[in-house]
Tab-separated table of C-alpha atoms in Angstrom:
chain	number	residue	atom	x	y	z
Z	1	MET	CA	139.798	78.896	37.409
Z	2	VAL	CA	138.704	75.614	39.000
Z	3	SER	CA	136.358	73.538	36.889
Z	4	GLU	CA	132.899	73.027	38.378
Z	5	ARG	CA	133.217	69.275	37.856
Z	6	ASP	CA	136.209	69.298	40.229
Z	7	LEU	CA	134.084	70.738	43.068
Z	8	MET	CA	132.171	68.686	45.639
Z	9	GLY	CA	128.647	70.063	45.823
Z	10	GLY	CA	127.773	67.873	48.797
Z	11	LEU	CA	130.665	69.202	50.840
Z	12	ALA	CA	129.709	72.784	49.986
Z	13	LYS	CA	126.134	72.183	51.131
Z	14	GLY	CA	127.286	70.512	54.317
Z	15	LEU	CA	129.457	73.497	55.180
Z	16	LYS	CA	126.504	75.812	54.612
Z	17	VAL	CA	124.481	73.786	57.104
Z	18	ILE	CA	127.274	73.946	59.690
Z	19	GLU	CA	127.472	77.723	59.211
Z	20	ALA	CA	123.722	78.005	59.905
Z	21	PHE	CA	124.419	77.432	63.608
Z	22	SER	CA	125.379	80.545	65.548
Z	23	ALA	CA	125.101	82.161	68.968
Z	24	GLU	CA	121.669	83.442	67.929
Z	25	HIS	CA	120.638	80.039	66.517
Z	26	PRO	CA	122.271	77.325	68.644
Z	27	ARG	CA	119.346	74.888	68.158
Z	28	LEU	CA	117.831	74.389	64.728
Z	29	SER	CA	115.099	72.249	63.284
Z	30	ILE	CA	115.525	70.900	59.768
Z	31	SER	CA	113.228	73.606	58.389
Z	32	GLN	CA	115.045	76.390	60.243
Z	33	ALA	CA	118.458	75.164	59.104
Z	34	ALA	CA	117.207	74.855	55.515
Z	35	GLU	CA	115.951	78.446	55.550
Z	36	ILE	CA	119.186	79.873	56.960
Z	37	ALA	CA	121.406	77.799	54.655
Z	38	ALA	CA	119.186	78.529	51.634
Z	39	LEU	CA	118.916	74.813	50.804
Z	40	ASP	CA	115.953	72.533	50.246
Z	41	ARG	CA	114.634	70.588	53.212
Z	42	ALA	CA	115.640	67.139	51.942
Z	43	THR	CA	119.257	68.141	51.350
Z	44	THR	CA	119.454	69.870	54.719
Z	45	ARG	CA	118.013	66.804	56.455
Z	46	ARG	CA	120.672	64.541	54.941
Z	47	CYS	CA	123.434	66.946	55.916
Z	48	LEU	CA	122.206	67.222	59.506
Z	49	LEU	CA	121.738	63.480	59.910
Z	50	THR	CA	125.246	62.909	58.534
Z	51	LEU	CA	126.676	65.419	61.005
Z	52	ALA	CA	124.804	63.665	63.819
Z	53	GLU	CA	126.024	60.238	62.701
Z	54	LEU	CA	129.629	61.467	62.645
Z	55	GLY	CA	129.318	63.097	66.067
Z	56	TYR	CA	129.436	66.715	64.920
Z	57	ALA	CA	125.804	67.335	65.899
Z	58	ALA	CA	123.309	66.065	68.468
Z	59	TYR	CA	119.660	65.373	67.599
Z	60	ASP	CA	116.771	65.143	70.067
Z	61	GLY	CA	114.171	64.160	67.503
Z	62	LYS	CA	113.252	67.738	66.626
Z	63	TYR	CA	116.236	70.010	67.056
Z	64	PHE	CA	119.892	69.694	66.133
Z	65	THR	CA	122.773	71.271	68.059
Z	66	VAL	CA	126.448	71.179	67.193
Z	67	THR	CA	128.710	69.248	69.553
Z	68	PRO	CA	132.189	70.183	70.805
Z	69	LYS	CA	133.613	67.913	68.104
Z	70	VAL	CA	132.817	70.581	65.514
Z	71	LEU	CA	135.450	72.773	67.169
Z	72	ARG	CA	138.072	70.518	65.594
Z	73	LEU	CA	137.221	72.099	62.251
Z	74	GLY	CA	138.118	75.586	63.476
Z	75	THR	CA	140.790	74.842	66.058
Z	76	GLY	CA	143.156	73.550	63.409
Z	77	CYS	CA	142.744	76.768	61.437
Z	78	LEU	CA	143.354	78.985	64.470
Z	79	ALA	CA	146.381	76.915	65.425
Z	80	THR	CA	148.026	77.550	62.062
Z	81	MET	CA	147.295	81.291	62.031
Z	82	PRO	CA	150.219	83.416	63.254
Z	83	LEU	CA	147.945	86.310	64.273
Z	84	PRO	CA	146.582	84.795	67.535
Z	85	ARG	CA	150.072	83.804	68.680
Z	86	ILE	CA	151.406	87.287	67.970
Z	87	VAL	CA	148.625	89.293	69.603
Z	88	GLN	CA	147.792	87.159	72.648
Z	89	PRO	CA	150.725	88.255	74.880
Z	90	LEU	CA	150.044	91.935	74.190
Z	91	LEU	CA	146.326	91.356	74.681
Z	92	ASP	CA	146.911	89.698	78.059
Z	93	ASP	CA	149.161	92.538	79.176
Z	94	LEU	CA	146.671	95.183	78.021
Z	95	SER	CA	143.758	93.494	79.767
Z	96	ILE	CA	145.641	93.302	83.057
Z	97	ARG	CA	146.823	96.889	82.755
Z	98	ILE	CA	143.397	98.436	82.122
Z	99	GLU	CA	141.461	95.790	84.100
Z	100	GLN	CA	138.979	95.243	81.277
Z	101	SER	CA	138.269	92.505	78.741
Z	102	THR	CA	140.004	92.895	75.391
Z	103	SER	CA	139.643	91.055	72.082
Z	104	VAL	CA	141.070	90.772	68.588
Z	105	SER	CA	138.967	89.736	65.616
Z	106	ILE	CA	139.128	89.458	61.843
Z	107	LEU	CA	136.453	90.260	59.274
Z	108	ASP	CA	134.793	87.320	57.523
Z	109	GLU	CA	132.310	88.721	55.021
Z	110	THR	CA	129.451	90.180	57.129
Z	111	GLU	CA	130.744	88.923	60.481
Z	112	ILE	CA	133.710	89.274	62.780
Z	113	VAL	CA	135.461	86.173	64.084
Z	114	TYR	CA	137.223	86.353	67.438
Z	115	VAL	CA	140.795	85.042	67.157
Z	116	ALA	CA	142.147	86.098	70.564
Z	117	ARG	CA	140.633	87.260	73.826
Z	118	ALA	CA	141.715	88.225	77.342
Z	119	ALA	CA	138.723	88.368	79.684
Z	120	GLN	CA	138.775	90.156	83.022
Z	121	ARG	CA	135.044	89.835	83.489
Z	122	ARG	CA	132.042	88.768	81.445
Z	123	VAL	CA	130.435	91.793	79.801
Z	124	MET	CA	127.976	90.106	77.411
Z	125	SER	CA	125.156	87.653	77.994
Z	126	ILE	CA	126.874	85.203	75.632
Z	127	ALA	CA	130.327	83.784	76.291
Z	128	LEU	CA	132.939	85.050	73.839
Z	129	MET	CA	136.020	83.044	72.910
Z	130	PRO	CA	138.247	82.437	69.896
Z	131	GLY	CA	135.963	81.278	67.100
Z	132	SER	CA	132.938	83.252	68.322
Z	133	ARG	CA	131.152	85.316	65.699
Z	134	LEU	CA	129.151	88.541	65.833
Z	135	PRO	CA	127.669	90.772	63.114
Z	136	ALA	CA	130.124	93.329	61.776
Z	137	TYR	CA	127.642	96.171	61.221
Z	138	CYS	CA	126.840	96.766	64.903
Z	139	THR	CA	130.124	95.904	66.637
Z	140	SER	CA	133.076	98.215	67.209
Z	141	MET	CA	135.597	95.778	65.739
Z	142	GLY	CA	133.307	95.123	62.804
Z	143	ARG	CA	132.995	98.802	62.051
Z	144	VAL	CA	136.717	99.508	62.023
Z	145	ALA	CA	137.178	96.485	59.758
Z	146	LEU	CA	134.420	97.625	57.402
Z	147	ALA	CA	135.735	101.187	57.503
Z	148	ALA	CA	139.056	99.943	56.114
Z	149	LEU	CA	137.326	98.849	52.899
Z	150	ASP	CA	136.456	101.085	49.974
Z	151	ALA	CA	132.964	102.567	49.918
Z	152	GLU	CA	131.633	100.166	47.288
Z	153	LYS	CA	132.752	97.081	49.219
Z	154	ARG	CA	131.311	98.493	52.452
Z	155	ARG	CA	127.892	98.890	50.876
Z	156	VAL	CA	127.987	95.435	49.292
Z	157	LEU	CA	128.673	93.811	52.673
Z	158	LEU	CA	126.034	95.899	54.441
Z	159	GLU	CA	123.467	94.902	51.817
Z	160	LYS	CA	124.367	91.244	52.408
Z	161	SER	CA	124.027	91.620	56.189
Z	162	HIS	CA	120.957	90.798	58.242
Z	163	LEU	CA	120.524	94.287	59.680
Z	164	ASP	CA	118.518	93.336	62.754
Z	165	ALA	CA	117.805	95.864	65.496
Z	166	ARG	CA	119.493	93.987	68.332
Z	167	THR	CA	118.546	96.844	70.677
Z	168	GLU	CA	116.620	100.084	70.277
Z	169	ARG	CA	119.988	101.805	69.748
Z	170	THR	CA	121.170	99.629	66.846
Z	171	ILE	CA	121.719	101.477	63.572
Z	172	THR	CA	120.122	99.430	60.780
Z	173	ASP	CA	119.715	101.985	57.983
Z	174	ILE	CA	122.378	101.385	55.329
Z	175	ASP	CA	122.925	105.063	54.541
Z	176	ALA	CA	123.304	105.851	58.244
Z	177	LEU	CA	125.753	102.982	58.614
Z	178	MET	CA	127.728	104.176	55.586
Z	179	ALA	CA	128.003	107.612	57.200
Z	180	GLU	CA	129.139	106.056	60.480
Z	181	LEU	CA	131.772	103.976	58.669
Z	182	GLU	CA	133.055	107.099	56.921
Z	183	ALA	CA	133.314	108.852	60.299
Z	184	THR	CA	135.055	105.808	61.755
Z	185	SER	CA	137.598	105.839	58.943
Z	186	ALA	CA	138.274	109.547	59.449
Z	187	ARG	CA	138.828	109.392	63.217
Z	188	GLY	CA	140.635	106.049	63.265
Z	189	TYR	CA	138.478	104.232	65.796
Z	190	ALA	CA	134.918	103.011	66.317
Z	191	ILE	CA	132.811	103.503	69.406
Z	192	ILE	CA	129.594	101.613	70.156
Z	193	ASP	CA	126.961	102.488	72.737
Z	194	GLN	CA	124.658	99.541	73.474
Z	195	GLU	CA	124.028	98.611	69.833
Z	196	VAL	CA	124.977	94.961	70.273
Z	197	GLU	CA	123.464	94.489	73.700
Z	198	ILE	CA	121.925	96.802	76.296
Z	199	GLY	CA	124.469	97.588	78.976
Z	200	LEU	CA	127.524	97.095	76.741
Z	201	ARG	CA	129.826	99.756	75.332
Z	202	SER	CA	133.006	99.216	73.357
Z	203	ILE	CA	135.765	100.981	71.491
Z	204	ALA	CA	137.958	99.479	68.773
Z	205	VAL	CA	140.941	100.377	66.633
Z	206	PRO	CA	142.228	98.713	63.455
Z	207	LEU	CA	145.375	96.604	63.584
Z	208	GLN	CA	147.545	97.373	60.595
Z	209	ASN	CA	150.716	95.889	59.177
Z	210	LEU	CA	153.806	97.770	58.055
Z	211	ARG	CA	152.152	98.395	54.659
Z	212	GLY	CA	149.241	100.142	56.352
Z	213	GLN	CA	146.768	97.352	55.548
Z	214	THR	CA	144.134	96.570	58.171
Z	215	VAL	CA	144.442	92.883	59.039
Z	216	ALA	CA	142.382	92.738	62.252
Z	217	ALA	CA	140.686	94.827	64.917
Z	218	LEU	CA	141.322	95.308	68.643
Z	219	ASN	CA	138.710	96.359	71.174
Z	220	VAL	CA	137.822	96.912	74.794
Z	221	GLY	CA	134.305	96.048	75.916
Z	222	LEU	CA	132.820	97.119	79.214
Z	223	SER	CA	129.541	97.761	80.962
Z	224	VAL	CA	127.824	101.145	80.863
Z	225	THR	CA	128.292	101.405	84.624
Z	226	SER	CA	132.071	101.222	84.204
Z	227	ALA	CA	132.600	104.119	81.819
Z	228	SER	CA	130.862	106.928	79.982
Z	229	MET	CA	131.321	107.423	76.272
Z	230	GLU	CA	133.887	110.133	77.062
Z	231	ASP	CA	135.748	107.713	79.326
Z	232	LEU	CA	135.977	105.217	76.481
Z	233	VAL	CA	137.902	107.727	74.394
Z	234	ASN	CA	139.884	109.480	77.116
Z	235	THR	CA	140.799	106.432	79.210
Z	236	TYR	CA	140.844	103.446	76.887
Z	237	LEU	CA	141.762	104.776	73.444
Z	238	PRO	CA	145.374	105.685	74.355
Z	239	PRO	CA	146.340	102.155	75.533
Z	240	LEU	CA	144.617	100.675	72.484
Z	241	LEU	CA	146.684	102.931	70.246
Z	242	ASP	CA	149.856	101.888	72.095
Z	243	VAL	CA	149.151	98.227	71.308
Z	244	GLN	CA	148.212	99.168	67.743
Z	245	ALA	CA	151.636	100.803	67.311
Z	246	ASP	CA	153.494	97.849	68.853
Z	247	LEU	CA	151.703	95.333	66.622
Z	248	ARG	CA	152.247	97.314	63.427
Z	249	ARG	CA	155.910	96.302	63.544
Z	250	MET	CA	155.022	92.619	64.019
Z	251	LEU	CA	152.200	92.042	61.540
Z	252	VAL	CA	152.748	91.201	57.909
């Protein structure tokens, strides 16, 4: 157990402020950042001004935005992870073969983090790339990742999530989500119909290692005009399962 006196409280608060920025909140005032980071306004102001001084954030007098320099903090992590290097060739091949965009992500608490992507066409209003984050509760990759956890852990993470209705189709009731995760676990894949964004459907499978542990998730995302829900299962599930089987022998 690390002693509390050995921890840097300032660094911890600064990281919380950095994490306040997201695709949904790319520009934040001091008050907005303080609310999201659950810190007082004075502390948040000092953190933001420090980030701006060091070049990690830009400030227009009212709003802060992170700069490309902040990517250095995550790029180093991705570069040392074996997972992206292992999955990217198979992801590229799969994307070309099915002519759709494919992605691999890992679960980070209540969110998924994209670690690899092969894009044939843009299917969401926001650009997705390695390092991008989305809520786990309403995404296909998030649901297969959550479904791999025991029931108690699933509920804990759902209770910690901001269960916003991103569209009129988004499931936000915890009991309904728990039932969906149980169904996902039983069938071995998750399927989403316009819960993240209107016009977007996706299907995902877990990526497991030789010990049967889920270490990531793989999905295909496409527009509603490209495939029905039946097409997602009949056309795209088999190639996803092929890649799942190939990667099982490679992942540790």
